[in-house]
Coordinates of C-alpha atoms and ligand atoms in Angstrom, one line a residue:
X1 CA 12.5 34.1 -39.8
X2 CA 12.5 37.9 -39.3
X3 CA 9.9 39.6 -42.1
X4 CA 10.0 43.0 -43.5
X5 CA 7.0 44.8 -41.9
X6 CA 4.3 44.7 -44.2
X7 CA 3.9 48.5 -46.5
X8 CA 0.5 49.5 -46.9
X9 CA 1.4 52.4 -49.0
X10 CA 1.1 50.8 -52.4
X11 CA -1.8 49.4 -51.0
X12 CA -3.7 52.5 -49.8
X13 CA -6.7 53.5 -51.9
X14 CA -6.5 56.4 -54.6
X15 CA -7.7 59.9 -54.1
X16 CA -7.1 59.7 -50.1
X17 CA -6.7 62.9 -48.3
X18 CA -3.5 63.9 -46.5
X19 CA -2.8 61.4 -43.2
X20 CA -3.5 62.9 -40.4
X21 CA -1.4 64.7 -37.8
X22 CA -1.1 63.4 -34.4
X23 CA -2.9 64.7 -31.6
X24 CA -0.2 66.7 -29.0
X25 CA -2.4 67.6 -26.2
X26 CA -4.3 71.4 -26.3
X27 CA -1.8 74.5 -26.9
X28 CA -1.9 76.9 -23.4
X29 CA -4.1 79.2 -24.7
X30 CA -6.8 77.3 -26.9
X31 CA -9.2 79.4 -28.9
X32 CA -9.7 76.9 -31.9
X33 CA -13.0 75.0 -32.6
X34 CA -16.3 74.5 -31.4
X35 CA -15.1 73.4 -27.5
X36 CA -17.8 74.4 -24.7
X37 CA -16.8 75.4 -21.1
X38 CA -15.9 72.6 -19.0
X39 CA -16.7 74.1 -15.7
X40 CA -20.5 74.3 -17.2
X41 CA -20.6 70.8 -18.1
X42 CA -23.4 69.4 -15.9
X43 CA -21.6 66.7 -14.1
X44 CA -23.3 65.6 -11.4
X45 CA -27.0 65.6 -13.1
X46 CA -25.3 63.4 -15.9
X47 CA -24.3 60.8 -13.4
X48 CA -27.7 61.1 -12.5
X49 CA -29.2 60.7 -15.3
X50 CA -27.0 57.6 -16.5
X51 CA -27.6 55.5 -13.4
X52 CA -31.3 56.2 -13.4
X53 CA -31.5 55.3 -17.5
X54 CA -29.2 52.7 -17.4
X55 CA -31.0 51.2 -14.3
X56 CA -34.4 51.4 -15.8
X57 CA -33.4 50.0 -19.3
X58 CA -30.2 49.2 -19.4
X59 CA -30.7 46.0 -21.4
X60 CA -32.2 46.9 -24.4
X61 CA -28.6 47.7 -24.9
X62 CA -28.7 43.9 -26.1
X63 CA -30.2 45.3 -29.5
X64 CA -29.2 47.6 -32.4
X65 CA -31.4 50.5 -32.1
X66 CA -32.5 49.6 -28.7
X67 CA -36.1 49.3 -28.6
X68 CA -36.6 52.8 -30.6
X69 CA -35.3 51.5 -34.3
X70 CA -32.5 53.1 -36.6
X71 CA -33.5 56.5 -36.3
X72 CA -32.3 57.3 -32.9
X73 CA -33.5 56.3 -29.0
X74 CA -37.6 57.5 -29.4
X75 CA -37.4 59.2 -25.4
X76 CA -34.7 61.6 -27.2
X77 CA -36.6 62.6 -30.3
X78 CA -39.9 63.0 -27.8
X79 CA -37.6 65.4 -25.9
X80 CA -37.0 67.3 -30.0
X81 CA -40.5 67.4 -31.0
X82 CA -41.5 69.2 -27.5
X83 CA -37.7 71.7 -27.7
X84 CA -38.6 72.4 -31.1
X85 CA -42.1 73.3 -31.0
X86 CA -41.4 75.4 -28.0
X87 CA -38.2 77.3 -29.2
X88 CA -38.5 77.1 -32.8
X89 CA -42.2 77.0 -33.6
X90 CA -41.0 73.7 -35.6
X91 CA -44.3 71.3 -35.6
X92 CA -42.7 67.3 -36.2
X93 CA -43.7 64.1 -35.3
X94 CA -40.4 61.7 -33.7
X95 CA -40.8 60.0 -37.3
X96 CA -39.3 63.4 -39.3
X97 CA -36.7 63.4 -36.6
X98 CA -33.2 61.4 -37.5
X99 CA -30.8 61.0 -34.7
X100 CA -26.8 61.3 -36.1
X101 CA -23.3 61.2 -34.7
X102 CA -23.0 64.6 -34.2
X103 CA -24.7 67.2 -36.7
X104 CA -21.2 66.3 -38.9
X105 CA -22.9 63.3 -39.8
X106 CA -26.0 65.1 -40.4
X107 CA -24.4 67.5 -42.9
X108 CA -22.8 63.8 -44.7
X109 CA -25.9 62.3 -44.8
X110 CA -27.5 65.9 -46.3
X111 CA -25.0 65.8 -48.7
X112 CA -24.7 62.2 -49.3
X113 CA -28.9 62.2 -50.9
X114 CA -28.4 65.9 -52.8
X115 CA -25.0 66.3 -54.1
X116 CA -23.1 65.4 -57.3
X117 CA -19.8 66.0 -58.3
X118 CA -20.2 69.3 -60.1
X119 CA -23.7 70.7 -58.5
X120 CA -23.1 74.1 -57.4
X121 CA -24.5 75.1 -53.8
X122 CA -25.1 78.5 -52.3
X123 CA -23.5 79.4 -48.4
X124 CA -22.7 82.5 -46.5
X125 CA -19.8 83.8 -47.4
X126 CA -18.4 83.5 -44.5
X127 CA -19.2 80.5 -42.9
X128 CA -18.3 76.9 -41.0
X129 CA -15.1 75.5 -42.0
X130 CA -16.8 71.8 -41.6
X131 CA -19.6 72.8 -44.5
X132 CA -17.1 74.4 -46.9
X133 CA -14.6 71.5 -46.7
X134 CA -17.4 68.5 -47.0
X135 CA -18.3 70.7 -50.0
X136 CA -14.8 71.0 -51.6
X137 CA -13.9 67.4 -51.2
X138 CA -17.5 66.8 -52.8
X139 CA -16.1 68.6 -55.8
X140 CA -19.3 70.9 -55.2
X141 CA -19.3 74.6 -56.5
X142 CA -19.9 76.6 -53.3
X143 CA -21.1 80.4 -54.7
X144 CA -20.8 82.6 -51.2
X145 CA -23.6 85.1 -50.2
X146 CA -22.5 88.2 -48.7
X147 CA -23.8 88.7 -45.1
X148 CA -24.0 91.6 -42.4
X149 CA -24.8 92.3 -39.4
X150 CA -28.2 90.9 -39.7
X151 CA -26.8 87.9 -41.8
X152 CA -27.2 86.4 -45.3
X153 CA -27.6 89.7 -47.4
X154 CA -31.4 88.7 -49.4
X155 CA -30.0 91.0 -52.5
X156 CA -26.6 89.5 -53.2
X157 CA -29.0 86.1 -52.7
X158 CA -31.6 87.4 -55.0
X159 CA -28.8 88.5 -57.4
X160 CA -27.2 85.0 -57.0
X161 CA -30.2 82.8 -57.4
X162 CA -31.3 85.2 -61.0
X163 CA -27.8 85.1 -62.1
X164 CA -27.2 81.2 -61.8
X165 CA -30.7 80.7 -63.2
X166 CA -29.6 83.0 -66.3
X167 CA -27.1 79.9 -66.7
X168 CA -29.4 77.0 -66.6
X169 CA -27.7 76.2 -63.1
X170 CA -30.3 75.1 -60.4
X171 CA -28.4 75.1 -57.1
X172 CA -28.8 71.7 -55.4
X173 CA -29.4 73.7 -51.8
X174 CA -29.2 77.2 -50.0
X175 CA -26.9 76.3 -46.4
X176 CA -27.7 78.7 -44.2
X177 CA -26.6 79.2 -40.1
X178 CA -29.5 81.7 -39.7
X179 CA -29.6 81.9 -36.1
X180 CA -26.1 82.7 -34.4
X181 CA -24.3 82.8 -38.0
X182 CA -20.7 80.6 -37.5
X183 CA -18.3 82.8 -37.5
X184 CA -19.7 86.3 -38.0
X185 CA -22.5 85.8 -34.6
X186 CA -25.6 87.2 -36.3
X187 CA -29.1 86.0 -36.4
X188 CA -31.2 86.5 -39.8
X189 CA -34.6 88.4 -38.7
X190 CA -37.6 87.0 -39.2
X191 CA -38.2 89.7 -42.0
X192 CA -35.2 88.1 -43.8
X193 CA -36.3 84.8 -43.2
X194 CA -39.7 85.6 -45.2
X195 CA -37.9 87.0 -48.0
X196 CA -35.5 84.1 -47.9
X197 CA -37.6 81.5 -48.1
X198 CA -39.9 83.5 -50.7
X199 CA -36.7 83.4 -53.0
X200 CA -35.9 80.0 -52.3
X201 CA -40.1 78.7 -53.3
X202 CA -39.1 81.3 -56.5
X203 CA -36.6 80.0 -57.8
X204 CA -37.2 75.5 -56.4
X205 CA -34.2 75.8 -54.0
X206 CA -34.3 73.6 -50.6
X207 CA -33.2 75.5 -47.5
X208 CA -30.4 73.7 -45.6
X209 CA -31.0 75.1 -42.3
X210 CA -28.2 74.5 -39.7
X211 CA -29.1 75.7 -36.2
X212 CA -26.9 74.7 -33.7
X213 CA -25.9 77.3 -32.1
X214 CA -29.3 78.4 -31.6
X215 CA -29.6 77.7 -27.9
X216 CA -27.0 79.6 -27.1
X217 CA -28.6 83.0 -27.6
X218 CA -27.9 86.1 -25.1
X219 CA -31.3 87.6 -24.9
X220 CA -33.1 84.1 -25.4
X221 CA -34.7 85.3 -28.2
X222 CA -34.5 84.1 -31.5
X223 CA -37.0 84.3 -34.5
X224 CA -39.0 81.4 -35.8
X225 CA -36.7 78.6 -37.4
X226 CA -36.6 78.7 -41.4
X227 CA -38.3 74.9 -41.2
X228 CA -41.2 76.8 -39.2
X229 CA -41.9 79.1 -41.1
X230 CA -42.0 77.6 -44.3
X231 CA -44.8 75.1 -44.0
X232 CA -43.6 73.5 -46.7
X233 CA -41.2 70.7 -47.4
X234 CA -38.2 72.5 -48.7
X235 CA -36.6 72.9 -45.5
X236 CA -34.2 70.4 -44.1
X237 CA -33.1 71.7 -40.7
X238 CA -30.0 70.2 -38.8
X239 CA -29.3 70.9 -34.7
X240 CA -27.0 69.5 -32.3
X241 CA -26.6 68.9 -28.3
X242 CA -22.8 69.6 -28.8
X243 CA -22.9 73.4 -28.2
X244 CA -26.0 72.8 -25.2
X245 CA -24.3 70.1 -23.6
X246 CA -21.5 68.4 -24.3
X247 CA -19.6 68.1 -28.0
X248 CA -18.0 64.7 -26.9
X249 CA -21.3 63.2 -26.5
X250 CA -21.3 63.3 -30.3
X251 CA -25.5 63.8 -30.9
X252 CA -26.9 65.9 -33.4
X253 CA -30.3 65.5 -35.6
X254 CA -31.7 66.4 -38.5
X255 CA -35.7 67.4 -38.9
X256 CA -36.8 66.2 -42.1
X257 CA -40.0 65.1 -44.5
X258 CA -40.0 61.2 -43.8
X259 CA -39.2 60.5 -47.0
X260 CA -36.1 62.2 -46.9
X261 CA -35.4 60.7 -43.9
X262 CA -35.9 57.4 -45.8
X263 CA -33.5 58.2 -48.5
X264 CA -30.9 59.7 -45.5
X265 CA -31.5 56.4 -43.4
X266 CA -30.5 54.1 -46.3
X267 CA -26.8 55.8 -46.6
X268 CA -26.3 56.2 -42.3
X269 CA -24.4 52.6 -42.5
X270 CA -23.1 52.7 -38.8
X271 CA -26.2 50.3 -37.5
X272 CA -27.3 53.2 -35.3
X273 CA -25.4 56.0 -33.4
X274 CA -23.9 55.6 -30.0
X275 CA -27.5 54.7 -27.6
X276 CA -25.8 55.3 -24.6
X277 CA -25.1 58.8 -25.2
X278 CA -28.6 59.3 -26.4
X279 CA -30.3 57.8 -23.7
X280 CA -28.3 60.2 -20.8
X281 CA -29.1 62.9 -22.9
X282 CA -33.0 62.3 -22.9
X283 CA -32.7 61.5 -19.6
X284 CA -30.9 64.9 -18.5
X285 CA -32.4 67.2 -20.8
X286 CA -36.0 66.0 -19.5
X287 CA -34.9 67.7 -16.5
X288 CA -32.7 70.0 -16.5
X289 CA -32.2 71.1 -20.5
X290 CA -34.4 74.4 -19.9
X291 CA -32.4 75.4 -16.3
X292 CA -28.9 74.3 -18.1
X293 CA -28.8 76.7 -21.0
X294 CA -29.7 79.8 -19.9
X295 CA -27.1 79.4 -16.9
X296 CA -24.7 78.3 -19.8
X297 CA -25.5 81.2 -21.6
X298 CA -24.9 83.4 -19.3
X299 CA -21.9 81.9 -18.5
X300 CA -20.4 81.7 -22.5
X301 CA -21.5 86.0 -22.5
X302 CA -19.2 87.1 -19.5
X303 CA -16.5 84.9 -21.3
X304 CA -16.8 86.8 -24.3
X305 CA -17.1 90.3 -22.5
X306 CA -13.4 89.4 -21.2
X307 CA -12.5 88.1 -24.6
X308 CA -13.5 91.8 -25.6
X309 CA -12.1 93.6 -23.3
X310 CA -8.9 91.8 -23.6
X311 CA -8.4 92.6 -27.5
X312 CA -9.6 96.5 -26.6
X313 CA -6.7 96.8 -24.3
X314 CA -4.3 94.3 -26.4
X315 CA -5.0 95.4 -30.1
X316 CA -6.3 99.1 -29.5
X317 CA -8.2 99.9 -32.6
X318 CA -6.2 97.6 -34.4
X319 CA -9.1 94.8 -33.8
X320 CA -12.4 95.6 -34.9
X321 CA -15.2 93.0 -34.3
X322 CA -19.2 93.0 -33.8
X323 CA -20.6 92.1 -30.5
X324 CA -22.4 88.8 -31.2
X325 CA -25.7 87.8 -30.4
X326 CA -24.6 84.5 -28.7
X327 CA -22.6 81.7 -29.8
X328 CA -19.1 80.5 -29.0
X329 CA -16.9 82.9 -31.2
X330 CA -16.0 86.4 -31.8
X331 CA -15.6 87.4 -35.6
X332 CA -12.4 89.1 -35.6
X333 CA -10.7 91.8 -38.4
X334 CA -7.4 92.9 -38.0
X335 CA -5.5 95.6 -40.4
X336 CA -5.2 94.4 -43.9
X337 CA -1.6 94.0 -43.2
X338 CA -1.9 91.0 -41.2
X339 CA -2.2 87.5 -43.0
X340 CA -4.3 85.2 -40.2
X341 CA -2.7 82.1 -41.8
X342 CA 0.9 83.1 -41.1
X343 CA -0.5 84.7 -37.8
X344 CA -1.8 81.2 -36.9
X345 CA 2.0 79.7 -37.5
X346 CA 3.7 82.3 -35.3
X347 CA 0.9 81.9 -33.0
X348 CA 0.9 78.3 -32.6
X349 CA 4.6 78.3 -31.7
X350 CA 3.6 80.4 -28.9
X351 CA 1.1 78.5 -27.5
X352 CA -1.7 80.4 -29.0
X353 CA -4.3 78.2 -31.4
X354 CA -6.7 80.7 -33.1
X355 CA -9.2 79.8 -36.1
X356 CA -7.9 82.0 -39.3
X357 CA -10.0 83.6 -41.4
X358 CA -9.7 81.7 -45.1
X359 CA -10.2 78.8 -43.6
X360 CA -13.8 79.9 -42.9
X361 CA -14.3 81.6 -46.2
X362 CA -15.2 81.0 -50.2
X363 CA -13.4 84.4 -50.2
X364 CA -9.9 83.6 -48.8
X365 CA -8.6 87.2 -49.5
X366 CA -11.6 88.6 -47.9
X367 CA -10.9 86.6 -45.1
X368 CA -7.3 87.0 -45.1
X369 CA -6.9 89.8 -41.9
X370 CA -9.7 87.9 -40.1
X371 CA -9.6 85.7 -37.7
X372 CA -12.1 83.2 -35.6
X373 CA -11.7 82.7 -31.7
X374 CA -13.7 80.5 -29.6
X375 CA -14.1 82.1 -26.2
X376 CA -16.0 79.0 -24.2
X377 CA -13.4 76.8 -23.5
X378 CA -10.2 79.1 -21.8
X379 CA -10.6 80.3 -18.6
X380 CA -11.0 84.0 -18.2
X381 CA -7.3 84.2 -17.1
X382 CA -6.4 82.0 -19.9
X383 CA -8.6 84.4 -22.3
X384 CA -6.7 87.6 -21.2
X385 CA -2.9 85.9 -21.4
X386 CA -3.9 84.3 -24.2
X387 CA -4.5 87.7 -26.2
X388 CA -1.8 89.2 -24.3
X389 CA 0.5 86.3 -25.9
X390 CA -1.2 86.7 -29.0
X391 CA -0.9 90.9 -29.4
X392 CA 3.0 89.8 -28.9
X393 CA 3.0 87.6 -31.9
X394 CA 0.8 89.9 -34.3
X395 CA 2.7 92.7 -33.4
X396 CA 6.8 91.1 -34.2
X397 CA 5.1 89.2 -37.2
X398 CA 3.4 92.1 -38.6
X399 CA 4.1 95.5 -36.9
X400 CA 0.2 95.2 -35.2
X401 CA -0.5 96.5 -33.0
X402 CA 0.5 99.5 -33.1
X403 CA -0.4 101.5 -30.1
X404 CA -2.4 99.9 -26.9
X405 CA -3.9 101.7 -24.2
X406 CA -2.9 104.8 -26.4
X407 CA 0.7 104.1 -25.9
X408 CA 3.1 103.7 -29.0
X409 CA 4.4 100.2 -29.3
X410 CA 7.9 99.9 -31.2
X411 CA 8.3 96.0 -32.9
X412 CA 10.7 94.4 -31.4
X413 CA 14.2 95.7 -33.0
X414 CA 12.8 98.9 -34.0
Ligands
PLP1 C1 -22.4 75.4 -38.0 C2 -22.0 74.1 -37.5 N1 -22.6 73.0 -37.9 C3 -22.2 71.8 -37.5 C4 -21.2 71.6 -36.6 C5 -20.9 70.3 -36.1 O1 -21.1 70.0 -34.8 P1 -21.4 68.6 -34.2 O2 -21.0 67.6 -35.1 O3 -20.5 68.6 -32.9 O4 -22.8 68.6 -33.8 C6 -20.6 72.8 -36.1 C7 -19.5 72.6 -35.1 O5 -18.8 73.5 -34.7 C8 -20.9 74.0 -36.6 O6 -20.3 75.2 -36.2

């Protein structure tokens, strides 16, 4: 007897987002997301580092948790509670620290213990496209905080926090990227930081700190962490080993009072994140973590210098940007004339996968000429062809640019 194949789509539950699309392989020139640089990833002292762990305690795989319980392998969050004191000034026991999938499940389980339907929120205005759309599916009002160059502005906060106040709204939580801001680059000074977290005691706002591109800093130098320097218990901070290491690895944390952690552990239903993963990265970053990054670093900033150059030559004038502090990305403005999310289409069909600006926005016409590229992953042949191919695009799609190299470019057909 031949069956009809079973249709699941009267079955499917209600409210479910759109399917999604299938994965094609990477476009040629790939300056999307939050990829690292694959040359940097630290191969051979990962092997290392997996045959020596797995050899030592490879079976307390047998158990859930291993032998370190549901907040994460214990040699790992050692490895935190030394990394944050010394770079962040952060003082936490392994008990504040909750190990997560990536710091994707950090901001869910964040979410998951403040937010209602309905709560309003307040984030850069500008800022990761992960937060804002956790946020809009939440049903969550997100009010956006101008920032610039030295990051969230404190007045337009100040402004924010007396005008919502005025209106018997309490924001559930102020998310900040404070140190190498996703996607403008800049890092909040400490004098900020002061003044933010004064506001934030003012007015009985927690501090969502999310600081993980804070490795990843040209200079090395970055101001104490908002959790630091607070002393209290209004800051939640969230990091991640995907921009140090590896993204794929899939570890992040979040540094929290234990009772939070408490209410945070009793939603994290996946009976534990991935130990092996955990247990290589203890392992490795025992050793090498404070030789890896700086090398990275160093690395991700003559990346970027090409990615610079490239649009100088390529976009003239026509592409204005800040020279970040560190990170992965370049913030990028175009003419006002150029609509990123149509430039993304065109783009795409060329081979070319940028980041546009509304997607990273609570002001999508702000954002509109803007655009977001990741520098890390392309090679530095790949970064130049890639905005060569891309300066093609903008310039038949939208007339820009212009002129390069001082040199009057007709659109095609003209
Ligand atoms: C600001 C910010 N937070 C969190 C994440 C999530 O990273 P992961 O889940 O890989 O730790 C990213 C990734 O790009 C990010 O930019």
């Amino acid at each position: 007897m031949t069956t009809a194949p079973l249709d699941f789509a009267p079955l499917l539950a209600t409210g479910l987002p759109p399917p999604a699309v299938k994965w094609n392989g990477f476009p040629k020139y790939n300056f999307v997301g939050g990829h690292n640089d694959g040359e940097q990833v630290p191969v051979d002292a990962l092997v290392a580092a997996a045959t020596a762990v797995l050899t030592r305690e490879g079976r307390t795989l047998a158990t859930y948790g291993l032998e370190s319980g549901p907040q994460g392998y214990r040699p790992l969050r050692a490895f935190l509670v030394d990394k944050l004191k010394r770079d962040a000034g952060i003082a936490c026991t392994a008990d504040n620290i909750l190990v997560t999938s990536g710091s994707l499940q950090a901001l869910d389980l964040v979410n998951g213990i403040l937010l209602n339907r309905g709560d309003t929120v307040l984030i850069e205005k500008e800022s990761y496209q992960g937060a804002l759309n956790r946020l809009t599916k939440l049903g969550v009002n997100a009010v956006g905080i101008p920032l610039d160059q030295d990051g969230m502005r404190m007045d337009a906060l100040a402004a924010a926090l007396a005008d919502l106040k005025g209106r018997n709204i309490r924001p559930k939580y102020i998310y900040t990227i404070p140190t190498v801001q996703n996607p403008t680059g800049t890092i909040l000074p400490q004098a900020r930081r002061h003044e933010l977290l004064r506001l934030a005691q003012e007015y009985g706002v927690p501090i969502f700190e999310d600081d993980c591109y804070a490795d990843l800093i040209w200079d090395g130098k970055r101001p104490p962490a908002l959790h630091a320097m607070s002393g209290r218990r209004d800051v939640i901070h969230v990091g991640s080993f995907s921009k140090s290491v590896s993204p794929a690895l899939r570890v992040g944390y979040i540094v929290a009072e234990w009772d939070l952690i408490a209410r945070m552990l009793a939603i994290k239903t996946d009976a534990g994140s991935g130990a092996l993963e955990q247990m290589v990265l203890a392992e490795f970053c025992q050793q090498h973590f404070t030789t890896h990054v700086p090398a990275l670093t160093r690395g991700l900033r003559k990346k970027l210098e090409t990615l610079m150059e490239a649009l100088a030559e390529q976009f003239g004038t026509a592409a204005e940007f800040e020279d970040p502090k560190g990170g992965i990305f370049l913030w990028v403005k175009l003419p006002a004339s150029v609509d990123t999310m149509k430039l993304y289409q065109a783009a795409l069909a060329a081979g070319v996968a940028l980041n546009p600006g509304p997607e990273w926005s609570v002001d999508k016409g702000y954002a509109k000429p803007r655009m977001r590229l990741c520098f890390a992953n392309p090679s530095h042949e790949a970064i130049r062809a890639g905005v060569a191919a891309l300066a093609e695009v903008c310039r038949k799609e939208f007339g820009v640019p212009e002129r390069i190299a001082n040199v009057e470019r007709r659109a095609a057909g003209s």
